[in-house]
Amino acid sequence: MEGKVSRASRKLEASPIQELSHLAETCGAINLAEGFPDFPAPPHVKAAAVSAITSDFNQYRHVQGICHLLATQMKHRHGIAANALSDFVICCGQSEAFAASIFAIVDPGDEVLLFDPAYETYESCILLAGGIPVYVPLSPPDWGFKKDDLMKYFTSRTKAIVLNSPHNPTGKVFTKDELETISEACKIMHCFAITDEVYEYITYDRELHISLASLPGMQERTIITSSLSKTFSVTGWRIGWACAPANIASAIRNIHVKITDSAPAPFQEAALTALQSPPDYFCSLRTEYEARRDYVIQILSVLGFQVRFKPKGSVFIFAELPDHCELCDIEFVKKLIEKAGVAAVPGCGFFHTTQQDGENYQRRYIRFAFCKSGETLTAARQKMEKCVNEDGQFIF
């Protein structure tokens, strides 16, 4: 039955992250590739899930209380006045919320702008909808874009722009000026914005997350997607949401119901407890992750990696290979897994634009996840140090 699979499926390729994670498992490597914690979720959140299961909240279910809590938080944090009854859709993680959002607004031939480097799932959803991804390059080392350049990527076919802030893989938090530039472009071109805000509570150095929808004239054209996963270390629970104007939320909801019907019922119940966590929880989250970030930057710097941009948010460090390293990113990561027993992600999987002026930086970046326990990070440091000679060079 070869050749019988759909054209849409043939557009998708296996993820290098998944492939290298499989190699890491085969080699028993420490996984600094994937962005999930290896430490326990908060006890009060786990207890709420256990209680929900034992109380028999185990069938199809929509927990409206989540929408009310999210609406209250958005009003308090961003001044966004969302209607809890009409503007929210509870989905199976941010991934489904994003996919359903794309399917709700993108027709075949529509163009969707993405900032590059970009998380790979975005492109897949756009392609499955028949849309055309159009990439706006971010420039290292601070991963900014030129205000005057942004508009040239918009055309009469542009349906939406995707904004992930805090950003995976770089850890960039888009500035107020950058958000205003994006906002003005969306209003001029009458297009949507879809935001991925899963790292909204994970920012550093007193950096604040600003939701694009909070800017003047943007709530009416913005679809916010986020989830419980990163904030509460429950990436396997698959509780996420979309927040959008009522007519768009209705379209997203119809797609969600036809595909998955409902998000996991007991974890929806637990979300009520998670979302009512005290302010101290969120402060501790940032403090602990900031310490992990600084520790891993120190490790990588000692090993010769170049960390020219200190992440302002998310749980990743996008580091350049040492100057003396002649391997490209994929070759280096394979050697790191096989020889050091540590897994990371080659940066090329996040880049989609063609480099100009003979630059070659897209094959020089490695993404490391630091959402791991102190023991895991120390063990990774020790394993990598064993592969470095007296001159500070990796001996692969």
Short mmCIF file of C-alpha atoms in Angstrom, two decimals:
data_model
loop_
_atom_site.label_atom_id
_atom_site.label_comp_id
_atom_site.label_asym_id
_atom_site.label_seq_id
_atom_site.Cartn_x
_atom_site.Cartn_y
_atom_site.Cartn_z
CA MET A 1 0.00 0.00 0.00
CA GLU A 2 2.92 2.32 -0.56
CA GLY A 3 1.94 5.67 -1.96
CA LYS A 4 -1.52 5.52 -0.38
CA VAL A 5 -0.80 7.92 2.45
CA SER A 6 -2.15 11.45 2.09
CA ARG A 7 -0.30 14.33 0.48
CA ALA A 8 -0.61 16.22 3.76
CA SER A 9 1.13 13.47 5.73
CA ARG A 10 3.95 13.32 3.19
CA LYS A 11 4.74 16.96 3.93
CA LEU A 12 5.71 16.03 7.49
CA GLU A 13 9.04 14.55 8.48
CA ALA A 14 10.23 12.82 11.63
CA SER A 15 11.38 15.26 14.28
CA PRO A 16 15.15 15.38 14.88
CA ILE A 17 14.32 15.97 18.53
CA GLN A 18 12.37 12.70 18.69
CA GLU A 19 14.99 10.78 16.72
CA LEU A 20 17.83 11.92 18.95
CA SER A 21 15.74 11.34 22.09
CA HIS A 22 15.33 7.74 20.90
CA LEU A 23 19.10 7.48 20.44
CA ALA A 24 19.56 8.97 23.91
CA GLU A 25 17.26 6.31 25.40
CA THR A 26 19.12 3.57 23.54
CA CYS A 27 22.44 4.86 24.91
CA GLY A 28 21.06 5.57 28.39
CA ALA A 29 22.03 9.23 27.97
CA ILE A 30 20.98 12.06 30.26
CA ASN A 31 18.20 13.89 28.44
CA LEU A 32 18.85 17.62 28.20
CA ALA A 33 17.08 17.58 24.83
CA GLU A 34 13.39 17.66 25.66
CA GLY A 35 11.75 20.40 27.67
CA PHE A 36 10.10 18.35 30.39
CA PRO A 37 11.16 18.28 34.06
CA ASP A 38 12.62 15.18 35.65
CA PHE A 39 11.63 16.34 39.14
CA PRO A 40 8.22 15.90 40.83
CA ALA A 41 5.21 18.07 40.08
CA PRO A 42 3.98 20.25 42.99
CA PRO A 43 2.45 18.06 45.74
CA HIS A 44 -0.76 20.09 46.00
CA VAL A 45 -1.38 19.71 42.27
CA LYS A 46 -0.72 15.96 42.29
CA ALA A 47 -2.97 15.52 45.30
CA ALA A 48 -5.78 17.30 43.50
CA ALA A 49 -5.46 14.91 40.54
CA VAL A 50 -5.50 11.85 42.80
CA SER A 51 -8.55 13.20 44.60
CA ALA A 52 -10.33 13.79 41.28
CA ILE A 53 -9.66 10.22 40.13
CA THR A 54 -10.84 8.67 43.39
CA SER A 55 -13.90 10.93 43.29
CA ASP A 56 -14.72 9.42 39.90
CA PHE A 57 -14.20 12.46 37.69
CA ASN A 58 -13.13 10.05 34.97
CA GLN A 59 -15.58 10.61 32.10
CA TYR A 60 -15.87 13.18 29.32
CA ARG A 61 -15.99 16.55 31.00
CA HIS A 62 -15.69 20.30 30.53
CA VAL A 63 -14.68 22.08 33.73
CA GLN A 64 -16.02 25.59 33.28
CA GLY A 65 -14.29 26.75 36.44
CA ILE A 66 -10.96 26.72 34.57
CA CYS A 67 -12.30 29.35 32.16
CA HIS A 68 -13.43 31.58 35.02
CA LEU A 69 -10.02 31.35 36.70
CA LEU A 70 -8.21 32.10 33.45
CA ALA A 71 -10.45 35.07 32.73
CA THR A 72 -9.76 36.48 36.18
CA GLN A 73 -6.02 36.01 35.79
CA MET A 74 -5.91 37.61 32.34
CA LYS A 75 -7.81 40.62 33.62
CA HIS A 76 -5.50 40.98 36.63
CA ARG A 77 -2.19 40.35 34.83
CA HIS A 78 -2.79 41.90 31.43
CA GLY A 79 -5.98 43.95 31.57
CA ILE A 80 -7.60 41.59 29.05
CA ALA A 81 -11.40 41.43 29.47
CA ALA A 82 -12.23 37.93 28.21
CA ASN A 83 -15.64 36.33 28.60
CA ALA A 84 -15.26 33.09 30.56
CA LEU A 85 -18.44 31.65 29.00
CA SER A 86 -17.66 32.29 25.33
CA ASP A 87 -13.96 33.07 24.77
CA PHE A 88 -12.15 29.97 26.12
CA VAL A 89 -11.66 26.43 24.84
CA ILE A 90 -10.05 23.79 27.08
CA CYS A 91 -7.91 21.49 24.91
CA CYS A 92 -5.51 18.57 25.13
CA GLY A 93 -2.47 20.72 25.78
CA GLN A 94 -1.26 23.85 24.02
CA SER A 95 -0.39 21.72 20.99
CA GLU A 96 -4.02 20.87 20.29
CA ALA A 97 -5.11 24.42 21.11
CA PHE A 98 -2.64 25.74 18.53
CA ALA A 99 -3.57 23.15 15.90
CA ALA A 100 -7.30 23.78 16.34
CA SER A 101 -6.64 27.54 16.11
CA ILE A 102 -4.81 27.10 12.81
CA PHE A 103 -7.56 24.85 11.42
CA ALA A 104 -10.15 27.41 12.53
CA ILE A 105 -8.73 30.32 10.54
CA VAL A 106 -6.38 29.06 7.80
CA ASP A 107 -7.63 28.12 4.34
CA PRO A 108 -5.49 26.48 1.62
CA GLY A 109 -3.12 29.07 0.18
CA ASP A 110 -3.23 31.38 3.20
CA GLU A 111 0.16 32.54 4.45
CA VAL A 112 1.14 32.43 8.11
CA LEU A 113 4.18 34.34 9.37
CA LEU A 114 6.53 32.79 11.93
CA PHE A 115 9.67 34.15 13.56
CA ASP A 116 12.71 32.02 12.77
CA PRO A 117 14.13 30.02 14.56
CA ALA A 118 10.80 28.44 15.41
CA TYR A 119 9.38 25.47 17.28
CA GLU A 120 8.71 22.78 14.67
CA THR A 121 5.07 22.04 15.53
CA TYR A 122 3.88 25.37 14.14
CA GLU A 123 4.92 24.60 10.60
CA SER A 124 3.37 21.13 10.70
CA CYS A 125 -0.04 22.50 11.68
CA ILE A 126 0.07 25.16 8.97
CA LEU A 127 1.00 22.61 6.31
CA LEU A 128 -1.77 20.23 7.38
CA ALA A 129 -4.26 23.09 7.01
CA GLY A 130 -2.97 23.76 3.50
CA GLY A 131 -1.38 27.02 4.56
CA ILE A 132 2.01 28.41 3.58
CA PRO A 133 4.58 29.13 6.33
CA VAL A 134 6.50 32.37 5.75
CA TYR A 135 9.53 32.89 7.98
CA VAL A 136 10.73 36.19 9.44
CA PRO A 137 14.38 35.75 10.49
CA LEU A 138 15.52 36.79 13.95
CA SER A 139 19.13 37.95 14.06
CA PRO A 140 21.67 36.63 16.59
CA PRO A 141 22.95 37.18 19.12
CA ASP A 142 19.94 38.97 20.69
CA TRP A 143 17.43 37.45 18.23
CA GLY A 144 15.83 40.75 17.28
CA PHE A 145 14.20 41.86 14.05
CA LYS A 146 14.30 45.15 12.21
CA LYS A 147 11.10 47.15 12.51
CA ASP A 148 11.30 48.36 8.93
CA ASP A 149 11.80 44.82 7.60
CA LEU A 150 8.76 43.15 9.16
CA MET A 151 6.16 44.63 6.82
CA LYS A 152 7.84 43.22 3.70
CA TYR A 153 6.88 39.70 4.78
CA PHE A 154 3.16 40.53 4.80
CA THR A 155 1.15 40.10 1.61
CA SER A 156 -2.52 40.16 0.64
CA ARG A 157 -2.55 36.41 1.42
CA THR A 158 -1.28 36.76 5.01
CA LYS A 159 -3.88 35.34 7.40
CA ALA A 160 -1.93 35.35 10.67
CA ILE A 161 1.38 35.81 12.45
CA VAL A 162 2.56 33.41 15.16
CA LEU A 163 4.30 34.81 18.23
CA ASN A 164 6.00 32.57 20.80
CA SER A 165 7.16 34.64 23.77
CA PRO A 166 9.01 33.65 25.89
CA HIS A 167 10.61 31.99 22.91
CA ASN A 168 11.65 28.42 22.22
CA PRO A 169 14.51 27.77 21.43
CA THR A 170 16.30 31.05 22.23
CA GLY A 171 14.76 32.16 25.53
CA LYS A 172 14.00 35.59 24.06
CA VAL A 173 11.19 37.64 25.61
CA PHE A 174 9.86 40.02 22.98
CA THR A 175 10.08 43.65 24.09
CA LYS A 176 7.21 46.13 24.33
CA ASP A 177 8.57 47.95 21.27
CA GLU A 178 8.69 44.71 19.28
CA LEU A 179 5.16 43.81 20.33
CA GLU A 180 3.93 47.23 19.26
CA THR A 181 5.58 46.77 15.87
CA ILE A 182 3.85 43.40 15.44
CA SER A 183 0.57 44.90 16.62
CA GLU A 184 0.68 47.76 14.14
CA ALA A 185 1.49 45.38 11.29
CA CYS A 186 -1.46 43.12 12.20
CA LYS A 187 -3.85 46.07 12.28
CA ILE A 188 -2.61 47.52 9.01
CA MET A 189 -2.85 44.14 7.23
CA HIS A 190 -6.08 43.06 8.99
CA CYS A 191 -4.69 39.71 10.06
CA PHE A 192 -4.79 37.49 13.13
CA ALA A 193 -2.08 36.87 15.70
CA ILE A 194 -1.74 33.47 17.36
CA THR A 195 0.37 33.50 20.50
CA ASP A 196 2.07 30.61 22.29
CA GLU A 197 2.46 31.72 25.90
CA VAL A 198 3.30 28.44 27.64
CA TYR A 199 6.32 30.03 29.36
CA GLU A 200 4.37 33.08 30.54
CA TYR A 201 5.29 32.50 34.19
CA ILE A 202 8.91 31.53 33.52
CA THR A 203 10.83 34.77 33.02
CA TYR A 204 14.09 35.97 34.55
CA ASP A 205 16.00 39.05 35.63
CA ARG A 206 12.75 40.83 36.51
CA GLU A 207 11.62 40.55 32.91
CA LEU A 208 7.84 40.67 32.56
CA HIS A 209 5.77 38.73 30.05
CA ILE A 210 3.44 40.95 28.05
CA SER A 211 0.56 39.32 26.20
CA LEU A 212 0.19 40.69 22.67
CA ALA A 213 -3.59 40.69 23.15
CA SER A 214 -3.22 43.37 25.84
CA LEU A 215 -2.10 45.99 23.31
CA PRO A 216 -4.69 48.41 21.92
CA GLY A 217 -6.81 46.88 19.16
CA MET A 218 -5.26 43.41 19.50
CA GLN A 219 -7.68 41.41 21.65
CA GLU A 220 -10.19 41.33 18.80
CA ARG A 221 -7.64 39.73 16.45
CA THR A 222 -5.51 37.59 18.83
CA ILE A 223 -5.81 33.90 19.70
CA ILE A 224 -3.90 33.15 22.92
CA THR A 225 -2.75 29.56 23.48
CA SER A 226 -1.14 28.30 26.66
CA SER A 227 -1.18 25.37 29.06
CA LEU A 228 -0.63 23.96 32.51
CA SER A 229 2.38 21.93 31.37
CA LYS A 230 5.44 24.11 31.93
CA THR A 231 4.23 26.20 34.86
CA PHE A 232 3.29 23.17 36.95
CA SER A 233 5.69 20.51 35.61
CA VAL A 234 2.89 18.31 34.25
CA THR A 235 3.72 18.05 30.55
CA GLY A 236 2.04 14.62 30.35
CA TRP A 237 -1.34 15.80 31.60
CA ARG A 238 -2.24 17.60 28.36
CA ILE A 239 -4.31 20.46 29.75
CA GLY A 240 -4.17 23.57 27.59
CA TRP A 241 -6.46 26.28 26.30
CA ALA A 242 -7.18 28.82 23.63
CA CYS A 243 -8.62 32.26 24.34
CA ALA A 244 -10.09 34.14 21.40
CA PRO A 245 -13.00 36.38 20.35
CA ALA A 246 -16.26 34.43 20.77
CA ASN A 247 -16.82 33.60 17.08
CA ILE A 248 -13.25 32.31 16.68
CA ALA A 249 -13.40 30.43 19.99
CA SER A 250 -16.60 28.76 18.77
CA ALA A 251 -14.82 27.53 15.63
CA ILE A 252 -11.86 26.27 17.70
CA ARG A 253 -14.26 24.53 20.10
CA ASN A 254 -16.07 22.75 17.27
CA ILE A 255 -12.78 21.41 15.93
CA HIS A 256 -11.59 20.37 19.40
CA VAL A 257 -14.83 18.48 20.11
CA LYS A 258 -14.73 16.64 16.78
CA ILE A 259 -11.11 15.56 17.30
CA THR A 260 -10.70 14.78 21.02
CA ASP A 261 -14.08 15.63 22.61
CA SER A 262 -12.55 16.69 25.93
CA ALA A 263 -9.28 17.09 27.78
CA PRO A 264 -8.52 14.52 30.52
CA ALA A 265 -11.24 15.00 33.14
CA PRO A 266 -9.31 14.41 36.40
CA PHE A 267 -6.50 16.70 35.26
CA GLN A 268 -9.01 19.41 34.42
CA GLU A 269 -10.20 19.15 38.03
CA ALA A 270 -6.59 19.38 39.23
CA ALA A 271 -6.12 22.48 37.08
CA LEU A 272 -8.57 24.30 39.35
CA THR A 273 -6.15 23.77 42.23
CA ALA A 274 -3.05 24.57 40.18
CA LEU A 275 -4.42 27.84 38.83
CA GLN A 276 -5.23 28.98 42.37
CA SER A 277 -1.66 28.42 43.61
CA PRO A 278 -0.43 31.21 45.89
CA PRO A 279 1.86 33.97 44.54
CA ASP A 280 4.79 32.41 46.40
CA TYR A 281 4.59 29.38 44.12
CA PHE A 282 5.18 31.44 40.98
CA CYS A 283 7.98 33.43 42.63
CA SER A 284 9.73 30.22 43.66
CA LEU A 285 9.27 28.80 40.17
CA ARG A 286 11.11 31.74 38.62
CA THR A 287 13.81 31.81 41.30
CA GLU A 288 14.59 28.11 41.03
CA TYR A 289 14.64 28.10 37.25
CA GLU A 290 16.82 31.21 37.15
CA ALA A 291 19.36 29.43 39.37
CA ARG A 292 19.29 26.41 37.04
CA ARG A 293 19.75 28.67 34.02
CA ASP A 294 22.79 30.35 35.57
CA TYR A 295 24.29 27.01 36.60
CA VAL A 296 24.00 25.54 33.09
CA ILE A 297 25.36 28.70 31.47
CA GLN A 298 28.38 28.39 33.78
CA ILE A 299 28.82 24.71 32.84
CA LEU A 300 28.59 25.40 29.13
CA SER A 301 30.93 28.39 29.26
CA VAL A 302 33.60 26.39 31.07
CA LEU A 303 33.29 23.68 28.41
CA GLY A 304 33.90 26.23 25.65
CA PHE A 305 30.35 26.83 24.42
CA GLN A 306 29.52 30.42 23.57
CA VAL A 307 26.41 31.76 25.29
CA ARG A 308 26.11 35.18 23.70
CA PHE A 309 22.46 35.57 24.68
CA LYS A 310 21.35 34.95 28.25
CA PRO A 311 17.79 33.62 28.14
CA LYS A 312 15.18 35.96 29.57
CA GLY A 313 12.51 33.26 29.71
CA SER A 314 11.62 29.61 28.92
CA VAL A 315 13.72 26.61 30.02
CA PHE A 316 16.29 26.49 27.21
CA ILE A 317 19.76 27.77 26.44
CA PHE A 318 20.63 28.18 22.77
CA ALA A 319 24.42 27.92 22.84
CA GLU A 320 26.95 28.14 20.03
CA LEU A 321 29.48 25.37 19.54
CA PRO A 322 33.03 26.09 20.71
CA ASP A 323 35.10 28.00 18.15
CA HIS A 324 37.55 25.13 17.79
CA CYS A 325 34.81 22.56 17.10
CA GLU A 326 34.79 21.52 13.44
CA LEU A 327 31.66 19.38 13.74
CA CYS A 328 28.25 20.70 12.70
CA ASP A 329 25.41 20.69 15.21
CA ILE A 330 23.96 17.28 14.27
CA GLU A 331 27.36 15.58 14.24
CA PHE A 332 28.23 17.13 17.60
CA VAL A 333 24.97 16.07 19.26
CA LYS A 334 25.35 12.49 18.04
CA LYS A 335 28.88 12.37 19.44
CA LEU A 336 27.70 13.96 22.69
CA ILE A 337 25.10 11.23 23.10
CA GLU A 338 27.36 8.35 22.11
CA LYS A 339 30.60 9.44 23.83
CA ALA A 340 29.48 11.58 26.78
CA GLY A 341 26.05 10.10 27.40
CA VAL A 342 24.31 13.49 27.29
CA ALA A 343 21.54 14.42 24.86
CA ALA A 344 20.81 17.90 23.48
CA VAL A 345 19.09 19.21 20.32
CA PRO A 346 20.87 20.40 17.16
CA GLY A 347 19.81 23.94 16.37
CA CYS A 348 19.30 23.40 12.64
CA GLY A 349 15.93 21.80 13.35
CA PHE A 350 14.59 25.22 14.39
CA PHE A 351 15.86 27.20 11.40
CA HIS A 352 13.93 27.48 8.15
CA THR A 353 15.27 30.58 6.39
CA THR A 354 18.15 30.74 3.92
CA GLN A 355 21.22 32.46 5.33
CA GLN A 356 22.62 35.52 3.63
CA ASP A 357 26.16 36.82 3.02
CA GLY A 358 27.79 33.42 3.43
CA GLU A 359 26.92 33.10 7.13
CA ASN A 360 26.80 29.61 8.58
CA TYR A 361 25.55 30.09 12.12
CA GLN A 362 22.45 27.92 11.65
CA ARG A 363 24.57 24.75 11.97
CA ARG A 364 26.45 26.05 15.01
CA TYR A 365 23.74 26.11 17.69
CA ILE A 366 22.78 23.50 20.28
CA ARG A 367 19.69 23.72 22.50
CA PHE A 368 20.03 22.53 26.09
CA ALA A 369 17.03 22.14 28.41
CA PHE A 370 17.70 23.08 32.02
CA CYS A 371 14.32 22.07 33.48
CA LYS A 372 16.06 19.21 35.27
CA SER A 373 17.00 18.43 38.85
CA GLY A 374 20.29 19.65 40.30
CA GLU A 375 21.48 16.05 40.43
CA THR A 376 20.76 15.56 36.73
CA LEU A 377 22.50 18.77 35.71
CA THR A 378 25.56 17.94 37.82
CA ALA A 379 25.73 14.44 36.38
CA ALA A 380 25.55 15.90 32.85
CA ARG A 381 28.38 18.31 33.69
CA GLN A 382 30.57 15.46 34.96
CA LYS A 383 29.92 13.34 31.88
CA MET A 384 30.73 16.17 29.48
CA GLU A 385 33.88 17.16 31.40
CA LYS A 386 35.25 13.65 30.81
CA CYS A 387 35.16 14.31 27.07
CA VAL A 388 37.22 17.51 27.26
CA ASN A 389 41.03 17.44 27.12
CA GLU A 390 43.51 19.65 28.99
CA ASP A 391 43.22 22.30 26.27
CA GLY A 392 39.48 22.54 26.83
CA GLN A 393 38.58 20.82 23.58
CA PHE A 394 36.05 18.03 23.13
CA ILE A 395 37.79 14.80 22.16
CA PHE A 396 35.24 13.09 19.97
#
